[in-house]
């Protein structure tokens, strides 16, 4: 007989939320995690620059309703209730007012067209609703890669329209990854214990790991779709076709960062400013200047461009080039200690956050659907309206824990 009620696979925000919910309700629960830390794609580095730097998620999206705002207050973290100035200067700021206005209009009209098409129930690609020759179309495309993690041709307008965005995006002084870590403190997590196979033929489940087998009455799987798609975790029996189709068609997009330490002031801009290095060519980077007043600059890349930079090992070089385009060649002598993320290359992630492909927005429900009242699924990709976010993962973990608890309480 299984000693555990539930084994939770993965200790990101979803896995931690599921584990805490079940533990607090008196269930015997154990989380297992392939990494040597909690948080998953929420990860704050404190060592490289001596200040917190989020390598993964960094903003409380829909912050006024985001549950991590309450959690931050409970653990003594500071949320800055101010909106980012993402629409910053373009290049060196030498566009005429008319040119700047034309670029901004393309962006505004593009997002309006996406929303309108999605609200009408159209599940088509973002690329189909914006004119290819519109002024600043390359910048619009780049913004889509930062928002979705994928290119406009692979992003669904219906998925976009279903996302619950209140328009408030607030940063956390101590870091979002650090907040998730604080939330998960004290929970039963076995580190460096990847799941290798999940036998759910019943009764109960049996999870093969690198440290031996774990038996439980049920399992909650919180692995990213990028990991599930590689089939490094075997399911016995195989997952049903609807689940496999959901994994295939809700892949993870890629959003990467390059951070530099900055000596002196080569920017001449207020802390927290954003600059886009160009507007009229592919390969655009968004540059965040001195977040929280710290002596760093963060360069953002997304979509297929970010993947190409990862695979060619040229991300730091591309970030340096973007800074030169925006501020001139003298900026180079002010930059030190580059640090680059590689979320696609991370075998525990294989990307940053999910984006349903055109024609497949409906598959999030299939991804989240439990199997045989003993195999449950969670993670940001399972969220119907808060996908691609840390709080979406958190809420999905609670939902999966609720479903598992209800099933376990049923008479056998």
Tab-separated table of C-alpha atoms in Angstrom:
chain	number	residue	atom	x	y	z
A	1	UNK	CA	0.000	0.000	0.000
A	2	UNK	CA	1.325	3.459	-0.952
A	3	UNK	CA	2.581	5.501	1.971
A	4	UNK	CA	2.084	8.739	0.019
A	5	UNK	CA	-1.192	10.201	-1.050
A	6	UNK	CA	0.347	12.320	-3.809
A	7	UNK	CA	3.736	12.666	-5.490
A	8	UNK	CA	4.250	16.031	-7.190
A	9	UNK	CA	6.659	16.041	-10.121
A	10	UNK	CA	8.443	19.374	-10.393
A	11	UNK	CA	9.022	22.102	-7.804
A	12	UNK	CA	8.361	25.238	-9.793
A	13	UNK	CA	5.533	27.560	-8.804
A	14	UNK	CA	2.887	24.996	-9.812
A	15	UNK	CA	4.515	22.113	-7.978
A	16	UNK	CA	5.123	24.154	-4.851
A	17	UNK	CA	1.530	25.418	-4.803
A	18	UNK	CA	0.175	21.882	-5.234
A	19	UNK	CA	2.477	20.516	-2.540
A	20	UNK	CA	1.645	23.243	-0.040
A	21	UNK	CA	-2.096	22.997	-0.699
A	22	UNK	CA	-2.131	19.241	-0.147
A	23	UNK	CA	0.158	19.347	2.886
A	24	UNK	CA	-1.968	22.023	4.526
A	25	UNK	CA	-5.030	19.807	4.038
A	26	UNK	CA	-3.401	16.885	5.801
A	27	UNK	CA	-2.388	14.745	2.834
A	28	UNK	CA	0.914	12.870	2.719
A	29	UNK	CA	2.696	14.548	-0.192
A	30	UNK	CA	6.211	14.557	-1.622
A	31	UNK	CA	7.571	16.749	-4.416
A	32	UNK	CA	10.505	15.659	-6.541
A	33	UNK	CA	12.657	18.088	-8.536
A	34	UNK	CA	15.338	17.435	-11.152
A	35	UNK	CA	17.192	20.623	-10.316
A	36	UNK	CA	19.017	21.376	-7.111
A	37	UNK	CA	16.668	24.265	-6.326
A	38	UNK	CA	12.985	25.188	-6.342
A	39	UNK	CA	11.374	27.725	-8.650
A	40	UNK	CA	11.780	26.223	-12.100
A	41	UNK	CA	11.651	29.081	-14.589
A	42	UNK	CA	11.485	31.551	-11.703
A	43	UNK	CA	15.091	32.017	-10.642
A	44	UNK	CA	16.825	34.963	-9.002
A	45	UNK	CA	20.618	35.135	-9.185
A	46	UNK	CA	22.156	36.954	-6.217
A	47	UNK	CA	25.819	36.051	-6.628
A	48	UNK	CA	26.961	37.339	-10.012
A	49	UNK	CA	26.463	41.064	-9.377
A	50	UNK	CA	25.852	41.141	-5.651
A	51	UNK	CA	22.260	42.262	-6.230
A	52	UNK	CA	19.138	40.226	-7.096
A	53	UNK	CA	18.718	39.660	-10.838
A	54	UNK	CA	15.805	37.632	-12.194
A	55	UNK	CA	16.976	35.264	-14.901
A	56	UNK	CA	13.431	34.061	-15.515
A	57	UNK	CA	10.124	35.791	-14.760
A	58	UNK	CA	10.533	39.266	-13.297
A	59	UNK	CA	7.153	41.036	-13.251
A	60	UNK	CA	3.955	40.503	-11.320
A	61	UNK	CA	1.652	40.494	-14.345
A	62	UNK	CA	-1.939	41.536	-13.637
A	63	UNK	CA	-0.355	42.644	-10.390
A	64	UNK	CA	-3.504	43.995	-8.770
A	65	UNK	CA	-5.051	40.488	-8.778
A	66	UNK	CA	-1.824	38.459	-8.725
A	67	UNK	CA	-1.728	36.148	-5.660
A	68	UNK	CA	2.028	36.601	-5.350
A	69	UNK	CA	1.401	40.202	-4.323
A	70	UNK	CA	-0.220	38.892	-1.127
A	71	UNK	CA	2.492	36.280	-0.702
A	72	UNK	CA	5.151	38.982	-1.059
A	73	UNK	CA	3.572	40.949	1.775
A	74	UNK	CA	3.410	37.840	3.947
A	75	UNK	CA	7.130	37.077	3.588
A	76	UNK	CA	8.279	40.709	3.785
A	77	UNK	CA	9.159	41.290	0.118
A	78	UNK	CA	8.746	44.702	-1.506
A	79	UNK	CA	6.570	45.126	-4.606
A	80	UNK	CA	6.992	48.448	-6.421
A	81	UNK	CA	3.519	49.461	-7.520
A	82	UNK	CA	4.615	51.318	-10.612
A	83	UNK	CA	4.172	50.493	-14.265
A	84	UNK	CA	7.170	49.784	-16.519
A	85	UNK	CA	7.937	52.155	-19.372
A	86	UNK	CA	8.344	49.370	-21.931
A	87	UNK	CA	7.541	51.673	-24.848
A	88	UNK	CA	10.774	53.593	-24.539
A	89	UNK	CA	13.105	55.374	-26.901
A	90	UNK	CA	13.847	53.782	-30.266
A	91	UNK	CA	17.506	53.568	-31.248
A	92	UNK	CA	19.458	56.730	-30.567
A	93	UNK	CA	16.251	58.729	-30.534
A	94	UNK	CA	16.766	60.228	-33.984
A	95	UNK	CA	13.378	59.326	-35.478
A	96	UNK	CA	11.278	62.338	-36.380
A	97	UNK	CA	8.055	62.829	-34.391
A	98	UNK	CA	6.084	61.677	-37.447
A	99	UNK	CA	8.209	58.538	-37.864
A	100	UNK	CA	7.936	57.724	-34.159
A	101	UNK	CA	4.168	58.195	-34.305
A	102	UNK	CA	3.885	55.877	-37.320
A	103	UNK	CA	5.800	53.131	-35.538
A	104	UNK	CA	3.711	53.522	-32.391
A	105	UNK	CA	0.532	53.413	-34.473
A	106	UNK	CA	1.578	50.105	-36.050
A	107	UNK	CA	2.093	48.621	-32.615
A	108	UNK	CA	-1.186	49.929	-31.190
A	109	UNK	CA	-3.206	48.907	-34.233
A	110	UNK	CA	-1.534	45.503	-34.276
A	111	UNK	CA	-2.511	44.708	-30.707
A	112	UNK	CA	-6.026	46.053	-31.277
A	113	UNK	CA	-6.404	43.835	-34.343
A	114	UNK	CA	-5.146	40.809	-32.419
A	115	UNK	CA	-7.645	41.380	-29.641
A	116	UNK	CA	-10.550	41.996	-32.015
A	117	UNK	CA	-9.850	38.866	-34.061
A	118	UNK	CA	-9.469	36.750	-30.933
A	119	UNK	CA	-12.659	38.079	-29.383
A	120	UNK	CA	-14.480	37.096	-32.569
A	121	UNK	CA	-13.287	33.526	-32.005
A	122	UNK	CA	-10.680	33.487	-34.758
A	123	UNK	CA	-7.790	31.168	-33.928
A	124	UNK	CA	-5.340	32.520	-36.483
A	125	UNK	CA	-1.737	33.670	-36.379
A	126	UNK	CA	-0.820	37.137	-35.147
A	127	UNK	CA	1.095	37.607	-38.409
A	128	UNK	CA	-2.178	37.515	-40.337
A	129	UNK	CA	-3.720	40.589	-38.714
A	130	UNK	CA	-0.946	43.154	-39.292
A	131	UNK	CA	0.176	44.526	-42.644
A	132	UNK	CA	3.637	43.286	-43.567
A	133	UNK	CA	4.684	46.722	-44.851
A	134	UNK	CA	3.394	48.728	-41.887
A	135	UNK	CA	5.951	51.201	-40.477
A	136	UNK	CA	7.843	49.600	-37.618
A	137	UNK	CA	6.509	46.114	-38.372
A	138	UNK	CA	9.877	44.555	-37.347
A	139	UNK	CA	9.568	46.225	-33.934
A	140	UNK	CA	5.992	44.977	-33.586
A	141	UNK	CA	7.200	41.472	-34.445
A	142	UNK	CA	9.961	41.745	-31.836
A	143	UNK	CA	7.469	42.867	-29.177
A	144	UNK	CA	5.390	39.787	-29.982
A	145	UNK	CA	8.429	37.588	-29.347
A	146	UNK	CA	8.978	39.250	-25.965
A	147	UNK	CA	5.304	38.851	-25.016
A	148	UNK	CA	4.688	35.345	-26.397
A	149	UNK	CA	8.219	33.982	-26.600
A	150	UNK	CA	7.474	32.994	-30.180
A	151	UNK	CA	7.216	34.627	-33.598
A	152	UNK	CA	3.983	36.221	-34.931
A	153	UNK	CA	3.443	33.361	-37.386
A	154	UNK	CA	3.327	30.871	-34.482
A	155	UNK	CA	1.265	32.870	-31.971
A	156	UNK	CA	-2.531	32.534	-31.696
A	157	UNK	CA	-4.741	35.622	-31.473
A	158	UNK	CA	-7.410	33.573	-29.697
A	159	UNK	CA	-4.885	32.552	-27.049
A	160	UNK	CA	-4.007	36.243	-26.691
A	161	UNK	CA	-7.648	37.280	-26.329
A	162	UNK	CA	-8.241	34.727	-23.558
A	163	UNK	CA	-5.387	36.017	-21.424
A	164	UNK	CA	-6.622	37.964	-18.384
A	165	UNK	CA	-4.503	41.122	-18.454
A	166	UNK	CA	-5.431	43.900	-16.026
A	167	UNK	CA	-2.660	46.093	-17.413
A	168	UNK	CA	-0.662	46.267	-14.190
A	169	UNK	CA	2.886	44.897	-14.164
A	170	UNK	CA	4.924	45.489	-11.010
A	171	UNK	CA	8.480	44.404	-10.140
A	172	UNK	CA	9.730	42.841	-6.903
A	173	UNK	CA	12.814	44.378	-5.324
A	174	UNK	CA	14.166	41.083	-3.960
A	175	UNK	CA	13.323	39.180	-7.164
A	176	UNK	CA	10.430	37.038	-8.359
A	177	UNK	CA	12.471	33.845	-8.211
A	178	UNK	CA	13.495	34.659	-4.645
A	179	UNK	CA	9.819	35.185	-3.788
A	180	UNK	CA	8.875	31.760	-5.159
A	181	UNK	CA	11.776	30.271	-3.219
A	182	UNK	CA	10.568	31.927	-0.006
A	183	UNK	CA	7.025	30.646	-0.657
A	184	UNK	CA	8.352	27.103	-1.009
A	185	UNK	CA	10.564	27.155	2.086
A	186	UNK	CA	10.020	24.132	4.304
A	187	UNK	CA	8.010	22.087	1.815
A	188	UNK	CA	8.926	18.414	1.301
A	189	UNK	CA	11.028	18.515	-1.882
A	190	UNK	CA	13.614	15.943	-2.974
A	191	UNK	CA	16.213	17.669	-5.155
A	192	UNK	CA	18.276	16.192	-7.998
A	193	UNK	CA	15.562	13.565	-8.401
A	194	UNK	CA	14.234	13.610	-11.958
A	195	UNK	CA	11.252	11.470	-12.840
A	196	UNK	CA	12.160	8.830	-15.409
A	197	UNK	CA	8.850	7.009	-15.824
A	198	UNK	CA	5.300	7.288	-14.501
A	199	UNK	CA	3.265	4.094	-14.281
A	200	UNK	CA	-0.396	5.056	-13.842
A	201	UNK	CA	-2.028	1.736	-14.662
A	202	UNK	CA	-3.457	1.726	-11.170
A	203	UNK	CA	-4.395	1.412	-8.536
A	204	UNK	CA	-2.353	4.475	-7.702
A	205	UNK	CA	0.843	5.485	-9.485
A	206	UNK	CA	4.471	4.452	-9.370
A	207	UNK	CA	7.150	6.975	-10.335
A	208	UNK	CA	10.604	5.730	-11.283
A	209	UNK	CA	13.325	8.218	-10.371
A	210	UNK	CA	17.109	8.332	-10.354
A	211	UNK	CA	16.892	7.657	-6.599
A	212	UNK	CA	14.467	4.750	-6.765
A	213	UNK	CA	10.716	4.265	-7.157
A	214	UNK	CA	8.033	6.290	-5.381
A	215	UNK	CA	4.530	4.888	-4.949
A	216	UNK	CA	1.516	7.108	-4.280
A	217	UNK	CA	-2.230	7.114	-4.681
A	218	UNK	CA	-1.981	9.920	-7.263
A	219	UNK	CA	0.555	12.120	-9.051
A	220	UNK	CA	0.542	15.748	-10.151
A	221	UNK	CA	2.763	16.389	-13.174
A	222	UNK	CA	3.998	19.978	-13.465
A	223	UNK	CA	6.717	19.504	-16.097
A	224	UNK	CA	6.885	22.074	-18.933
A	225	UNK	CA	5.498	21.015	-22.302
A	226	UNK	CA	8.991	21.363	-23.757
A	227	UNK	CA	10.212	18.615	-21.440
A	228	UNK	CA	7.146	16.417	-21.939
A	229	UNK	CA	7.484	16.707	-25.717
A	230	UNK	CA	10.966	15.196	-25.595
A	231	UNK	CA	9.520	12.056	-23.932
A	232	UNK	CA	12.365	11.821	-21.454
A	233	UNK	CA	9.688	10.819	-18.961
A	234	UNK	CA	7.948	7.619	-20.056
A	235	UNK	CA	4.250	7.169	-19.302
A	236	UNK	CA	2.806	3.683	-18.851
A	237	UNK	CA	0.334	3.428	-20.432
A	238	UNK	CA	1.042	6.110	-23.025
A	239	UNK	CA	-0.770	9.395	-22.668
A	240	UNK	CA	-3.975	9.606	-24.728
A	241	UNK	CA	-3.965	11.351	-28.138
A	242	UNK	CA	-5.646	14.540	-26.856
A	243	UNK	CA	-2.968	14.988	-24.210
A	244	UNK	CA	-0.170	14.345	-26.697
A	245	UNK	CA	-1.666	16.823	-29.166
A	246	UNK	CA	-1.841	19.457	-26.444
A	247	UNK	CA	1.814	18.902	-25.547
A	248	UNK	CA	2.773	19.178	-29.212
A	249	UNK	CA	0.758	22.301	-30.024
A	250	UNK	CA	1.376	24.308	-26.848
A	251	UNK	CA	5.158	24.522	-27.051
A	252	UNK	CA	7.324	26.797	-24.966
A	253	UNK	CA	8.484	30.016	-26.538
A	254	UNK	CA	11.877	31.487	-25.734
A	255	UNK	CA	12.645	34.712	-23.884
A	256	UNK	CA	16.278	35.236	-22.958
A	257	UNK	CA	18.294	37.948	-21.255
A	258	UNK	CA	21.848	39.212	-21.276
A	259	UNK	CA	22.922	41.276	-18.282
A	260	UNK	CA	25.999	43.481	-17.971
A	261	UNK	CA	27.442	45.328	-15.026
A	262	UNK	CA	27.682	49.022	-15.918
A	263	UNK	CA	30.488	51.310	-14.801
A	264	UNK	CA	29.835	55.028	-15.074
A	265	UNK	CA	26.808	56.406	-16.929
A	266	UNK	CA	26.894	55.808	-20.689
A	267	UNK	CA	23.106	56.080	-21.001
A	268	UNK	CA	22.040	59.458	-19.670
A	269	UNK	CA	18.578	58.088	-18.902
A	270	UNK	CA	16.619	57.653	-15.674
A	271	UNK	CA	16.808	54.307	-13.896
A	272	UNK	CA	14.163	51.916	-15.141
A	273	UNK	CA	14.077	53.350	-18.668
A	274	UNK	CA	13.631	51.090	-21.688
A	275	UNK	CA	15.204	51.530	-25.107
A	276	UNK	CA	14.597	49.499	-28.271
A	277	UNK	CA	17.828	49.379	-30.224
A	278	UNK	CA	16.130	49.592	-33.640
A	279	UNK	CA	12.736	49.495	-35.336
A	280	UNK	CA	13.322	48.624	-38.986
A	281	UNK	CA	15.241	45.349	-39.059
A	282	UNK	CA	14.996	41.846	-37.575
A	283	UNK	CA	16.940	41.022	-34.457
A	284	UNK	CA	15.680	43.730	-32.125
A	285	UNK	CA	16.524	43.883	-28.428
A	286	UNK	CA	14.733	45.691	-25.622
A	287	UNK	CA	17.213	47.296	-23.216
A	288	UNK	CA	16.303	47.900	-19.569
A	289	UNK	CA	18.488	50.610	-18.071
A	290	UNK	CA	19.527	50.308	-14.425
A	291	UNK	CA	16.496	48.470	-12.972
A	292	UNK	CA	15.889	49.509	-9.355
A	293	UNK	CA	18.785	51.961	-9.790
A	294	UNK	CA	21.279	49.093	-9.836
A	295	UNK	CA	24.453	49.265	-11.909
A	296	UNK	CA	23.302	46.773	-14.531
A	297	UNK	CA	21.642	46.798	-17.938
A	298	UNK	CA	19.403	43.962	-19.158
A	299	UNK	CA	19.039	43.102	-22.853
A	300	UNK	CA	15.962	41.064	-23.843
A	301	UNK	CA	15.642	38.709	-26.832
A	302	UNK	CA	12.738	36.502	-27.866
A	303	UNK	CA	11.400	33.922	-30.285
A	304	UNK	CA	13.396	32.306	-33.064
A	305	UNK	CA	16.009	35.060	-32.806
A	306	UNK	CA	16.708	34.135	-29.186
A	307	UNK	CA	16.921	30.453	-30.102
A	308	UNK	CA	19.362	31.223	-32.911
A	309	UNK	CA	21.536	33.249	-30.546
A	310	UNK	CA	21.509	30.412	-28.008
A	311	UNK	CA	22.429	27.794	-30.564
A	312	UNK	CA	25.230	29.849	-32.109
A	313	UNK	CA	26.603	31.051	-28.781
A	314	UNK	CA	26.318	34.662	-29.920
A	315	UNK	CA	23.850	36.130	-27.445
A	316	UNK	CA	26.353	38.251	-25.517
A	317	UNK	CA	27.798	39.584	-28.756
A	318	UNK	CA	24.296	40.453	-30.014
A	319	UNK	CA	23.531	42.274	-26.764
A	320	UNK	CA	26.711	44.309	-27.062
A	321	UNK	CA	25.834	45.203	-30.644
A	322	UNK	CA	22.344	46.296	-29.583
A	323	UNK	CA	23.782	48.582	-26.918
A	324	UNK	CA	26.182	50.117	-29.449
A	325	UNK	CA	23.312	50.783	-31.864
A	326	UNK	CA	21.331	52.491	-29.119
A	327	UNK	CA	24.121	54.429	-27.393
A	328	UNK	CA	27.194	54.479	-29.626
A	329	UNK	CA	30.478	52.576	-29.549
A	330	UNK	CA	31.716	54.303	-26.383
A	331	UNK	CA	29.195	52.253	-24.364
A	332	UNK	CA	31.404	49.179	-24.705
A	333	UNK	CA	34.051	50.413	-22.299
A	334	UNK	CA	31.408	50.717	-19.571
A	335	UNK	CA	30.230	47.081	-19.734
A	336	UNK	CA	31.540	44.306	-17.499
A	337	UNK	CA	30.768	40.706	-16.412
A	338	UNK	CA	28.176	39.587	-18.980
A	339	UNK	CA	25.674	36.929	-17.925
A	340	UNK	CA	23.357	35.251	-20.451
A	341	UNK	CA	20.375	32.972	-19.937
A	342	UNK	CA	19.746	29.900	-22.075
A	343	UNK	CA	16.217	28.722	-21.390
A	344	UNK	CA	15.883	26.663	-24.556
A	345	UNK	CA	19.158	24.931	-23.764
A	346	UNK	CA	18.048	24.146	-20.208
A	347	UNK	CA	17.064	20.440	-20.220
A	348	UNK	CA	14.675	21.045	-17.314
A	349	UNK	CA	12.788	23.741	-19.234
A	350	UNK	CA	13.404	23.675	-23.000
A	351	UNK	CA	11.960	27.168	-23.251
A	352	UNK	CA	10.542	30.035	-21.249
A	353	UNK	CA	6.733	30.026	-21.316
A	354	UNK	CA	3.967	28.509	-23.384
A	355	UNK	CA	2.324	29.882	-26.510
A	356	UNK	CA	-0.501	27.980	-28.175
A	357	UNK	CA	-0.004	27.624	-31.899
A	358	UNK	CA	-2.661	29.060	-34.249
A	359	UNK	CA	-5.628	26.720	-34.374
A	360	UNK	CA	-4.790	25.131	-31.036
A	361	UNK	CA	-5.789	27.581	-28.300
A	362	UNK	CA	-8.479	25.132	-27.167
A	363	UNK	CA	-5.866	22.535	-26.221
A	364	UNK	CA	-4.976	24.140	-22.875
A	365	UNK	CA	-8.048	22.440	-21.409
A	366	UNK	CA	-6.858	19.080	-22.791
A	367	UNK	CA	-3.427	19.662	-21.253
A	368	UNK	CA	-4.932	20.331	-17.819
A	369	UNK	CA	-7.460	17.469	-17.873
A	370	UNK	CA	-6.811	14.739	-15.246
A	371	UNK	CA	-6.573	11.077	-16.204
A	372	UNK	CA	-8.337	8.283	-14.315
A	373	UNK	CA	-8.579	10.377	-11.133
A	374	UNK	CA	-4.944	9.597	-10.347
A	375	UNK	CA	-2.837	11.539	-12.840
A	376	UNK	CA	-3.212	15.315	-12.661
A	377	UNK	CA	-1.493	18.110	-14.574
A	378	UNK	CA	-0.456	21.653	-13.674
A	379	UNK	CA	1.861	24.411	-14.865
A	380	UNK	CA	1.418	27.755	-16.565
A	381	UNK	CA	0.580	26.066	-19.868
A	382	UNK	CA	-2.482	24.518	-18.191
A	383	UNK	CA	-3.918	27.876	-17.138
A	384	UNK	CA	-6.954	28.949	-19.207
A	385	UNK	CA	-6.366	32.682	-18.782
A	386	UNK	CA	-3.071	33.303	-16.934
A	387	UNK	CA	-0.752	31.156	-19.029
A	388	UNK	CA	2.874	32.193	-19.569
A	389	UNK	CA	2.998	33.627	-16.032
A	390	UNK	CA	4.274	32.496	-12.676
A	391	UNK	CA	0.959	33.204	-11.005
A	392	UNK	CA	-0.798	31.160	-13.688
A	393	UNK	CA	1.434	28.239	-12.735
A	394	UNK	CA	0.681	28.826	-9.046
A	395	UNK	CA	-3.087	28.886	-9.603
A	396	UNK	CA	-2.940	25.760	-11.756
A	397	UNK	CA	-1.065	23.961	-8.977
A	398	UNK	CA	-3.811	24.787	-6.514
A	399	UNK	CA	-6.476	23.672	-9.013
A	400	UNK	CA	-4.703	20.341	-9.552
A	401	UNK	CA	-4.348	19.864	-5.791
A	402	UNK	CA	-8.064	20.555	-5.343
A	403	UNK	CA	-8.923	17.992	-8.006
A	404	UNK	CA	-6.560	15.401	-6.544
A	405	UNK	CA	-7.917	15.954	-3.034
A	406	UNK	CA	-11.467	15.516	-4.257
A	407	UNK	CA	-10.587	12.291	-6.028
A	408	UNK	CA	-8.712	10.880	-3.051
A	409	UNK	CA	-11.640	11.539	-0.749
A	410	UNK	CA	-14.004	9.520	-2.935
A	411	UNK	CA	-14.910	6.093	-1.516
A	412	UNK	CA	-12.927	3.319	-3.182
